[in-house]
mmCIF file of C-alpha atoms in Angstrom:
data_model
loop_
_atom_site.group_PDB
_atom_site.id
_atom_site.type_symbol
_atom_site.label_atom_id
_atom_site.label_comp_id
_atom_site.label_asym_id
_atom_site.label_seq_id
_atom_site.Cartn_x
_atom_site.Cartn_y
_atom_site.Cartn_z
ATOM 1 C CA UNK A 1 0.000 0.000 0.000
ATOM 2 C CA UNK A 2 1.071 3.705 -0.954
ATOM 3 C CA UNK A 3 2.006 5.272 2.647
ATOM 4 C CA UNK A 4 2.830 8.543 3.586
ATOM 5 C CA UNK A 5 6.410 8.580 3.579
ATOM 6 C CA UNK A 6 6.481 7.110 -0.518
ATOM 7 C CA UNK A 7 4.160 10.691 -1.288
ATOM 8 C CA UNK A 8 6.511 12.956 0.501
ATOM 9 C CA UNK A 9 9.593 11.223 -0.942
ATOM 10 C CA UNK A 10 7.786 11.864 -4.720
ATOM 11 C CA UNK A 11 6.401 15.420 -3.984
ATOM 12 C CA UNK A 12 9.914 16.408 -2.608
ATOM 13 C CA UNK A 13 11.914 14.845 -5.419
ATOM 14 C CA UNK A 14 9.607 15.820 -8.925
ATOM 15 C CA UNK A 15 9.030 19.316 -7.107
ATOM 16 C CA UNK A 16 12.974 19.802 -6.499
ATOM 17 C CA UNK A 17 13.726 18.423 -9.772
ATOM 18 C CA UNK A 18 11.681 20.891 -11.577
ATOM 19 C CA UNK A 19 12.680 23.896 -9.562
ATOM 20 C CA UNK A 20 16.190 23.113 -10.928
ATOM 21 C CA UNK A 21 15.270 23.035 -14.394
ATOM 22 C CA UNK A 22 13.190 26.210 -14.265
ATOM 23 C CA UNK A 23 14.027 28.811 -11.294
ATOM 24 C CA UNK A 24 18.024 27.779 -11.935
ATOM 25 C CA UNK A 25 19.268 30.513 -10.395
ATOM 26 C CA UNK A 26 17.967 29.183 -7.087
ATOM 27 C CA UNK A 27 20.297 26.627 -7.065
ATOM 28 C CA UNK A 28 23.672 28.109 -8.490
ATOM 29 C CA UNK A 29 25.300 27.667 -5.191
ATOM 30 C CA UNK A 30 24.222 24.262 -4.642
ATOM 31 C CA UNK A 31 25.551 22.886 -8.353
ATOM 32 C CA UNK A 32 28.503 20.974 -6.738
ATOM 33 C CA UNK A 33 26.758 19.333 -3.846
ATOM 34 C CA UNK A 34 25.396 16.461 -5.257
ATOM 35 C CA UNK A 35 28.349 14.354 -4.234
ATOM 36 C CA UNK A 36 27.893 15.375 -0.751
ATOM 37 C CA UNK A 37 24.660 14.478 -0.358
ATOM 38 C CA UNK A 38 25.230 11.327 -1.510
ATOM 39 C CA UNK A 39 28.132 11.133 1.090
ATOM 40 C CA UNK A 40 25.554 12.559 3.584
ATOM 41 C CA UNK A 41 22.921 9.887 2.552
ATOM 42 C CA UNK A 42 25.242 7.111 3.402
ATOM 43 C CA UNK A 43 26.434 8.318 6.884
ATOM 44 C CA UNK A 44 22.890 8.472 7.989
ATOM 45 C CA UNK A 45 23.032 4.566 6.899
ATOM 46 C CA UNK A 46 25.767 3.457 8.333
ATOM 47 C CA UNK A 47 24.405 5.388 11.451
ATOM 48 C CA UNK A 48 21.992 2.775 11.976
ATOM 49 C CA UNK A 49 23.687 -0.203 10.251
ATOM 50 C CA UNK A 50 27.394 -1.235 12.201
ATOM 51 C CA UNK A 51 29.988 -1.961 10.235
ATOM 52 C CA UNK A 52 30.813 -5.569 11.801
ATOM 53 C CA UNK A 53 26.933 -6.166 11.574
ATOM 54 C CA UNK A 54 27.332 -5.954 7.757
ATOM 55 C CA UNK A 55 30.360 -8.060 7.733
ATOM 56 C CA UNK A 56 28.648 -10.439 9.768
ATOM 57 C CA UNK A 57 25.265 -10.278 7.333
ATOM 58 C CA UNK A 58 27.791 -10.961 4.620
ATOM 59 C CA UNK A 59 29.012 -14.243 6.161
ATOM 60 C CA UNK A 60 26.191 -15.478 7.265
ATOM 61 C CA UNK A 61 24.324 -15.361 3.649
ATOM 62 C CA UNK A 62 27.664 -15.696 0.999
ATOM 63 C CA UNK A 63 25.294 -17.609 -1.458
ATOM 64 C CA UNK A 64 23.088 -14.856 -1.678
ATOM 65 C CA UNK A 65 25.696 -11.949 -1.407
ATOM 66 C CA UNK A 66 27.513 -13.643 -4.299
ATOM 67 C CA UNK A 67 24.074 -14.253 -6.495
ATOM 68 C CA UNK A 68 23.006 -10.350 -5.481
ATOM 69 C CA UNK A 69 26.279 -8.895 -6.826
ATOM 70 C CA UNK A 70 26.821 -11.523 -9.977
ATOM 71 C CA UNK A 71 23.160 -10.151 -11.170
ATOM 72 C CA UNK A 72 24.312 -6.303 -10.196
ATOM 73 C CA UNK A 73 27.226 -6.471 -11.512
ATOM 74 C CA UNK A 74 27.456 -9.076 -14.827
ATOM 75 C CA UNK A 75 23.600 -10.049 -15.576
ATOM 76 C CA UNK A 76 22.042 -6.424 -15.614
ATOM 77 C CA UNK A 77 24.601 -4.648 -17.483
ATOM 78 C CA UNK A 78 24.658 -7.356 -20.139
ATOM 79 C CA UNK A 79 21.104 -8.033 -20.461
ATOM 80 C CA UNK A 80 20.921 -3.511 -20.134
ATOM 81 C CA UNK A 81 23.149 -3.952 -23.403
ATOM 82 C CA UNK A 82 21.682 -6.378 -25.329
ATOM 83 C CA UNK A 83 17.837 -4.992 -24.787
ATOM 84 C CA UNK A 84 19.497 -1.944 -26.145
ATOM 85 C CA UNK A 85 21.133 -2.531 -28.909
ATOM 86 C CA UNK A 86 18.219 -4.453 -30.564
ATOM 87 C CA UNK A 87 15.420 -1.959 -28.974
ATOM 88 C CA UNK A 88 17.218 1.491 -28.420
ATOM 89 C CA UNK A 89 20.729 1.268 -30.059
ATOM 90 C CA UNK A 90 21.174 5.044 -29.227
ATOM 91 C CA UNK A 91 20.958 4.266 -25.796
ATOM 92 C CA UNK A 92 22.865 0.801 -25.402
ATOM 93 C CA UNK A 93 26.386 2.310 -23.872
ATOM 94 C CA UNK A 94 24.146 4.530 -21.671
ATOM 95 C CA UNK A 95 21.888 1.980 -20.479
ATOM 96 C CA UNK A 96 25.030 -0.418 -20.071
ATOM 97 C CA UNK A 97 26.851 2.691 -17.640
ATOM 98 C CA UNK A 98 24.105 2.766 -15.741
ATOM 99 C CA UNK A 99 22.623 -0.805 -15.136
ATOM 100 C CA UNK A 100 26.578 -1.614 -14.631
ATOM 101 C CA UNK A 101 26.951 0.735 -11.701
ATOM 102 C CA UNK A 102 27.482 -0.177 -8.295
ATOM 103 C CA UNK A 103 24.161 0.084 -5.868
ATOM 104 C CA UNK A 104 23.620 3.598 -4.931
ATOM 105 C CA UNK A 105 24.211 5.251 -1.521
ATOM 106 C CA UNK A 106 20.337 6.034 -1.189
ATOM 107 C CA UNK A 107 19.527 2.375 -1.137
ATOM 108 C CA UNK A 108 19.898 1.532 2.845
ATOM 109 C CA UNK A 109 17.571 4.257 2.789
ATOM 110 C CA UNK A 110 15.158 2.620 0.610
ATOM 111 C CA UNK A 111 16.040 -0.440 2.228
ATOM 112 C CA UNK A 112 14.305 1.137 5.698
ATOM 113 C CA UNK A 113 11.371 2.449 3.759
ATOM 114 C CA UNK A 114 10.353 -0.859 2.352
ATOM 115 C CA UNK A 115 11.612 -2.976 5.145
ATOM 116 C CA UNK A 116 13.967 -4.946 3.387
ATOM 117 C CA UNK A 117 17.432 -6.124 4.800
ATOM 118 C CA UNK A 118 19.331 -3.022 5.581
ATOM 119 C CA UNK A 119 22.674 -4.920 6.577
ATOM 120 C CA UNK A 120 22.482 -6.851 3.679
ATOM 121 C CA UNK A 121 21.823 -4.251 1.223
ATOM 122 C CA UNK A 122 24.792 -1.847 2.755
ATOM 123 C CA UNK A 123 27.405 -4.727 2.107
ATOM 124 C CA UNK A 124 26.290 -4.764 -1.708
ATOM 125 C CA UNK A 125 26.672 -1.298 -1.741
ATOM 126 C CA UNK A 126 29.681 -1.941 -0.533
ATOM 127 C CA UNK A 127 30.859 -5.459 -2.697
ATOM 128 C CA UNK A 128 29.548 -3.460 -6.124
ATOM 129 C CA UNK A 129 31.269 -0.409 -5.497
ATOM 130 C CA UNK A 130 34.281 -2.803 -4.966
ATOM 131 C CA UNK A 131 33.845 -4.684 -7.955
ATOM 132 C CA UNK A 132 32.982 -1.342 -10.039
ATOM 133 C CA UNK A 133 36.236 -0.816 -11.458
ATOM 134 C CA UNK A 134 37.120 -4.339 -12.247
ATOM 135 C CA UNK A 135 33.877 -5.191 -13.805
ATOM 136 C CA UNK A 136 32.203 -1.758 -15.590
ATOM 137 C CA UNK A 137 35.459 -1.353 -17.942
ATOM 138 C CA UNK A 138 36.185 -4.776 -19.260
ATOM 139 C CA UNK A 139 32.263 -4.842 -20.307
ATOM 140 C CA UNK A 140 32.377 -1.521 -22.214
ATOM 141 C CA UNK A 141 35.891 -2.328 -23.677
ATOM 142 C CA UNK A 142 34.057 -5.708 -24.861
ATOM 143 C CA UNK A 143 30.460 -5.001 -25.067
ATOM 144 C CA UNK A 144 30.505 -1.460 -26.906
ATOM 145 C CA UNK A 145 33.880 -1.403 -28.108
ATOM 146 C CA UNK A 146 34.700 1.798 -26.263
ATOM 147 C CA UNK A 147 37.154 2.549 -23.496
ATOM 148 C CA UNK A 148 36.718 3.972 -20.460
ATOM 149 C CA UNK A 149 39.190 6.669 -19.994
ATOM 150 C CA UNK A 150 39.441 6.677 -16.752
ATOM 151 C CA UNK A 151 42.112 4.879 -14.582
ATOM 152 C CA UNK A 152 41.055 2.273 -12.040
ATOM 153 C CA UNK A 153 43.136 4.042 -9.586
ATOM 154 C CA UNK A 154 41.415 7.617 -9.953
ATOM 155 C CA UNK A 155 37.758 5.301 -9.783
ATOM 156 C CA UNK A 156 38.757 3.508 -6.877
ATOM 157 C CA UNK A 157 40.208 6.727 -4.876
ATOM 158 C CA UNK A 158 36.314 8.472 -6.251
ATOM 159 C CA UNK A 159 34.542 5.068 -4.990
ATOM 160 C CA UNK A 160 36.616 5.143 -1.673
ATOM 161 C CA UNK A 161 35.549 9.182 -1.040
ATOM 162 C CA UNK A 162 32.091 8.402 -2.102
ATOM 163 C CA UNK A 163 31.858 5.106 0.491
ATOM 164 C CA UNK A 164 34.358 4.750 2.578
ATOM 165 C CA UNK A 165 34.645 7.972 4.125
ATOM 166 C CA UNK A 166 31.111 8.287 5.216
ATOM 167 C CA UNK A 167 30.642 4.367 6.406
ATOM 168 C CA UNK A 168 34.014 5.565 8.272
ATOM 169 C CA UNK A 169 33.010 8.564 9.715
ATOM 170 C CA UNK A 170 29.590 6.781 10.617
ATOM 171 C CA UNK A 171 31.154 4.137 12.793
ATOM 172 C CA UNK A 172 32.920 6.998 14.064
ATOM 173 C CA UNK A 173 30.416 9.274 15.374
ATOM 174 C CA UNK A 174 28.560 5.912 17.143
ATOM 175 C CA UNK A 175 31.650 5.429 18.229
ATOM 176 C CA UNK A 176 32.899 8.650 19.826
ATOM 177 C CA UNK A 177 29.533 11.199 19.221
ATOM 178 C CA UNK A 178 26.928 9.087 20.447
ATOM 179 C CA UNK A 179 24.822 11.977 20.974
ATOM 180 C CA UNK A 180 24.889 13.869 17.873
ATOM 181 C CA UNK A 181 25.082 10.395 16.302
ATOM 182 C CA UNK A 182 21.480 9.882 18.009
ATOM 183 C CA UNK A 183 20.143 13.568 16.944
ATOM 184 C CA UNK A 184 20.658 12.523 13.784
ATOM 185 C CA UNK A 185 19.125 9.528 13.770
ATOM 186 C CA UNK A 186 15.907 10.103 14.799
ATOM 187 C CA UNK A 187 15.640 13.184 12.049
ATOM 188 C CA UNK A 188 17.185 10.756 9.518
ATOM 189 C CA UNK A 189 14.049 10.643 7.341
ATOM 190 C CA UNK A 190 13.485 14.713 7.176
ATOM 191 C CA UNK A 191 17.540 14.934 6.192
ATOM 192 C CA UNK A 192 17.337 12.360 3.907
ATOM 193 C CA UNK A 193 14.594 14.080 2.424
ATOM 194 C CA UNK A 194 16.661 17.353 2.259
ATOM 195 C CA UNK A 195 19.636 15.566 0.901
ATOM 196 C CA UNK A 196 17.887 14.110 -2.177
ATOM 197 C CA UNK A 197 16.123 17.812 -2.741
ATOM 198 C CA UNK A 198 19.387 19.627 -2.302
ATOM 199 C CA UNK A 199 20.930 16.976 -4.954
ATOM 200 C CA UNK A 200 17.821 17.242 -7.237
ATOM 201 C CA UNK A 201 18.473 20.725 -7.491
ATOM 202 C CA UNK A 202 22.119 20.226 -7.777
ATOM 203 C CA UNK A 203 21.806 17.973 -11.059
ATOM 204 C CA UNK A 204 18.930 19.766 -12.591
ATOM 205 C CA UNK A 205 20.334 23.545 -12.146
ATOM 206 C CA UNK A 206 23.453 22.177 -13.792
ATOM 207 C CA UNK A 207 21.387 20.415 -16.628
ATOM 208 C CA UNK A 208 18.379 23.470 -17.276
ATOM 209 C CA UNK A 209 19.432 24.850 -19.965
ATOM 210 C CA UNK A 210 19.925 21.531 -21.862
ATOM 211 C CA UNK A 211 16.395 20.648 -20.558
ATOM 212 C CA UNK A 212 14.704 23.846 -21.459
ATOM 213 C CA UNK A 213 16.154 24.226 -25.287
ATOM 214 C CA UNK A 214 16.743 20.648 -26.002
ATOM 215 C CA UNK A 215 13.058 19.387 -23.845
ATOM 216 C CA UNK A 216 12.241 16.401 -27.222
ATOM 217 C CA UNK A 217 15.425 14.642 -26.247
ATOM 218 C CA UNK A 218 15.599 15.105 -22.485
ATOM 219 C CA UNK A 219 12.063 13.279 -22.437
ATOM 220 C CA UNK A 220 13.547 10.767 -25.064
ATOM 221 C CA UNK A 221 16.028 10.173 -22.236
ATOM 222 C CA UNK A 222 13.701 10.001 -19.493
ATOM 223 C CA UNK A 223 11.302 7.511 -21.769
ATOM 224 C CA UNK A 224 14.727 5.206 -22.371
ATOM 225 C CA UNK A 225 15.450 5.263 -18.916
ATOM 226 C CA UNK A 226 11.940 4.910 -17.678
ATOM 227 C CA UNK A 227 11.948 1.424 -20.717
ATOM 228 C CA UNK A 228 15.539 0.328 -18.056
ATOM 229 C CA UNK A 229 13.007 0.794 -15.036
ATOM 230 C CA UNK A 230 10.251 -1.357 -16.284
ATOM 231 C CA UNK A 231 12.867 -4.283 -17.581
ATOM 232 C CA UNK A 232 14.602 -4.562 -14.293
ATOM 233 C CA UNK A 233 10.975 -4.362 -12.050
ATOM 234 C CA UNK A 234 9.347 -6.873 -14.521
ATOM 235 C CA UNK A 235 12.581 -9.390 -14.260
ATOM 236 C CA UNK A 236 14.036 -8.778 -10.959
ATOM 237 C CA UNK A 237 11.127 -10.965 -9.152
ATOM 238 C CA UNK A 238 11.363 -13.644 -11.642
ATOM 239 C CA UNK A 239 15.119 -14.227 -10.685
ATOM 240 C CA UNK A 240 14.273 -14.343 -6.471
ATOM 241 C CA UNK A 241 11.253 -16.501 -7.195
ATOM 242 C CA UNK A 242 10.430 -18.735 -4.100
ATOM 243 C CA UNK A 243 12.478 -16.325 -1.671
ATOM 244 C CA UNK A 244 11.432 -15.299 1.508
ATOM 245 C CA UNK A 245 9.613 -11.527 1.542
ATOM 246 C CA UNK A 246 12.627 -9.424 2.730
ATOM 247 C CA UNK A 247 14.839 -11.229 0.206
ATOM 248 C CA UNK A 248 12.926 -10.399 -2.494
ATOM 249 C CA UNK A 249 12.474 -7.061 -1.443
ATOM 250 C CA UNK A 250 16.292 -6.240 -0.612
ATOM 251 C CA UNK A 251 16.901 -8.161 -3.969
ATOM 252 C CA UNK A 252 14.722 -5.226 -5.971
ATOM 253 C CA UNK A 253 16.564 -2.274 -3.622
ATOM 254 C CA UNK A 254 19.919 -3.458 -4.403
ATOM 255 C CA UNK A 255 19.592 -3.581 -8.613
ATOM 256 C CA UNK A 256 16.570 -0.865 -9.411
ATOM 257 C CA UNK A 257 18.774 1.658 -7.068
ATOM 258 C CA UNK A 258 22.090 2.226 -9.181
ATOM 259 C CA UNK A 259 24.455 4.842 -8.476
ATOM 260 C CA UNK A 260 23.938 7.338 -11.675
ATOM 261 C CA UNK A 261 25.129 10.273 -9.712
ATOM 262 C CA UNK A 262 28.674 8.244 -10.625
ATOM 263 C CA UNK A 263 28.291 7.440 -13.946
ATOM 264 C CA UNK A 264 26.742 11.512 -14.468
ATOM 265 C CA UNK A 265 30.449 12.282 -12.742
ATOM 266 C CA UNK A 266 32.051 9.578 -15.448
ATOM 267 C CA UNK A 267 29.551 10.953 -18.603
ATOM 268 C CA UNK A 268 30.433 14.280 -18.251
ATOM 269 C CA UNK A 269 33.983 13.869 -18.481
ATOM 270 C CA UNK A 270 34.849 10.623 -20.209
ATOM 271 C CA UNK A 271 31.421 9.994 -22.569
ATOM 272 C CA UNK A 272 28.860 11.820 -24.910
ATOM 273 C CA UNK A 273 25.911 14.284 -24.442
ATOM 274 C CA UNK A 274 23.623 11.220 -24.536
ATOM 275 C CA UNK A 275 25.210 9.417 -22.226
ATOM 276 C CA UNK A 276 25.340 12.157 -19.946
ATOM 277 C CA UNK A 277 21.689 12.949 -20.407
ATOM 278 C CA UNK A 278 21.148 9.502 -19.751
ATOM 279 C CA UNK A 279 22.508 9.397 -16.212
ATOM 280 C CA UNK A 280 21.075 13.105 -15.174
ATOM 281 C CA UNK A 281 17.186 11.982 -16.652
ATOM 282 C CA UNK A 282 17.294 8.580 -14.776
ATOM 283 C CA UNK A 283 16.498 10.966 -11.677
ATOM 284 C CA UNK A 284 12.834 10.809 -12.734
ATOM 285 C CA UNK A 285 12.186 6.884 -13.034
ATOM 286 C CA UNK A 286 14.548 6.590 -10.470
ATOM 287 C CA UNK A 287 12.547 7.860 -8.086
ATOM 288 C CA UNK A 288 9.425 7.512 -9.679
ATOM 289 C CA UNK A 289 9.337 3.147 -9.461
ATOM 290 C CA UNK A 290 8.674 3.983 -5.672
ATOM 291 C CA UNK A 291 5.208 3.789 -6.770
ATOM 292 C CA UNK A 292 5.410 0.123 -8.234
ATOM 293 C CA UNK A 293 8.046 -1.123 -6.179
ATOM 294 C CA UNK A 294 5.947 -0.600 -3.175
ATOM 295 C CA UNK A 295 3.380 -2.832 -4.600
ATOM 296 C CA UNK A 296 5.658 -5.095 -5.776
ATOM 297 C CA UNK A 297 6.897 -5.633 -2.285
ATOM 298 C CA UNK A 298 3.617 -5.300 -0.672
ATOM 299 C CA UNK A 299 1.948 -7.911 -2.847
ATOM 300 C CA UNK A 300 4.723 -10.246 -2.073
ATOM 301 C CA UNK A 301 5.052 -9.612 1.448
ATOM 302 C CA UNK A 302 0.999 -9.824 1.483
ATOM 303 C CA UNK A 303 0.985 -13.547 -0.290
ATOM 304 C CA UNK A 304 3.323 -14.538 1.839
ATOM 305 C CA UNK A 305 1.797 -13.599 4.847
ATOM 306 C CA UNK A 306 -1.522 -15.424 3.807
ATOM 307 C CA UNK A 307 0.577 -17.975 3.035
ATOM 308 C CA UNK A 308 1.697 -18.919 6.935
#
């Protein structure tokens, strides 16, 4: 069932988005925050979520870690690719980029909201943005025939800012700032909600005029992204048949939640305008498969329940 939390999460996100694009000027000073945010995002995770709790969540379900990140990591980018080039060949190295990137930051967040495993889907974000440089090159060097000009070392020292430093500083502040480490727990929702605004009008302000003068192909974007969306929510079940509730639902967190603030960082400097318009579009489905993701989960967590 649609809850309360799923309508401000929307409202906040489509209205932020579109204040970007239109009143740009609101958000000039706010262009290079996005990163931050994301950074933000993940210390209020790792917050709640301990660091040997994840390790432990790891070991204790290896099958499962390993099937989670071998469909992340290998069997969405390929199938991404393949769907593509037959369907949407303009779109197949941008739909590879971002089905190939690691789990985003947001998804222990999304992994509360839909009360899926919040340990387990940490450690993928984790494992996949681990894997990310060892995996996301080889399959554009082999799948599109392109190279990604960027050095593992330079993606790894981006991956370890973007991760590391905030699951760090998390265990840090439970750690040493118990207090403030509490404060911000129990407002973790509201900030999370200001983070993702903040970055929505980060992106968008940096993208308006592109949206405004070039609106045909932004919405071609958002439609080809929206077409990724559908594939992975129509699929993604299919593959954790027969798997208990929370599985299934910290299964659909950890692949329909990539990272495309990283691959909009990697577009804009190492790829195309399309590819680039890709990653900043994907905001919209992004955050707009709350809607059927919720039922998704809720119909599976409902049959189950019957079920026993």
């Amino acid at each position: 069932m649609f809850r309360k939390q799923d309508a401000l999460l929307l409202i906040t996100s489509f209205a932020t988005m579109a204040l970007g694009i239109f009143l740009p000027g609101l958000a000039v000073p706010l262009k290079q925050v996005p990163m931050a945010c994301v950074m933000f995002l993940l210390l209020l995770s790792f917050l709640a979520i301990d660091l040997g709790q994840v390790l432990r969540r790891t070991l204790d379900a290896p099958l499962v870690t390993v099937r989670l990140l071998a469909i992340k990591c290998l069997l969405l980018p390929v199938g991404a690719f393949v769907l593509y080039h037959y369907c949407w060949p303009d779109y197949q190295l941008a739909a590879l980029l971002v089905a190939g990137a690691s789990t985003a930051v947001l998804a222990p967040f999304f992994a509360r909201l839909f009360e899926a495993d919040a340990g387990l889907t940490a450690a993928l974000v984790i494992l996949s943005s681990l894997l990310l440089p060892f995996t996301l090159p080889p399959l554009v060097a082999s799948l599109a025939g392109e190279s990604l000009q960027v050095s593992v070392i330079a993606m790894i020292e981006m991956l370890a800012l973007m991760i590391f430093a905030p699951a760090l500083a998390g265990r840090a502040c439970q750690r040493w700032l118990p207090r403030p480490a509490e404060w911000l727990l129990q407002r973790s929702y509201p900030l999370s909600l200001l983070a993702v605004a903040l970055t929505n009008l980060g992106v968008f302000s940096r993208y308006s005029h592109y949206f405004l003068h070039n609106a045909a192909l932004a919405l071609e974007a958002i439609a080809a992204g929206s077409l990724l969306v559908a594939v992975v929510l129509l699929f993604g079940p299919v593959l954790f048949r027969g798997t208990p509730p929370q599985l299934r639902a910290t299964a659909l967190v950890c692949t329909v939640f990539p990272n495309y603030i990283l691959i909009l960082a990697f577009s804009g400097q190492f790829f195309g305008p399309v590819e680039a318009t890709f990653a900043a579009t994907y905001s919209v489905p992004f955050f707009l498969q709350v809607l059927v993701l919720r039922k998704l989960i809720g119909d599976s967590g409902d049959k189950e329940n019957k079920a026993v």
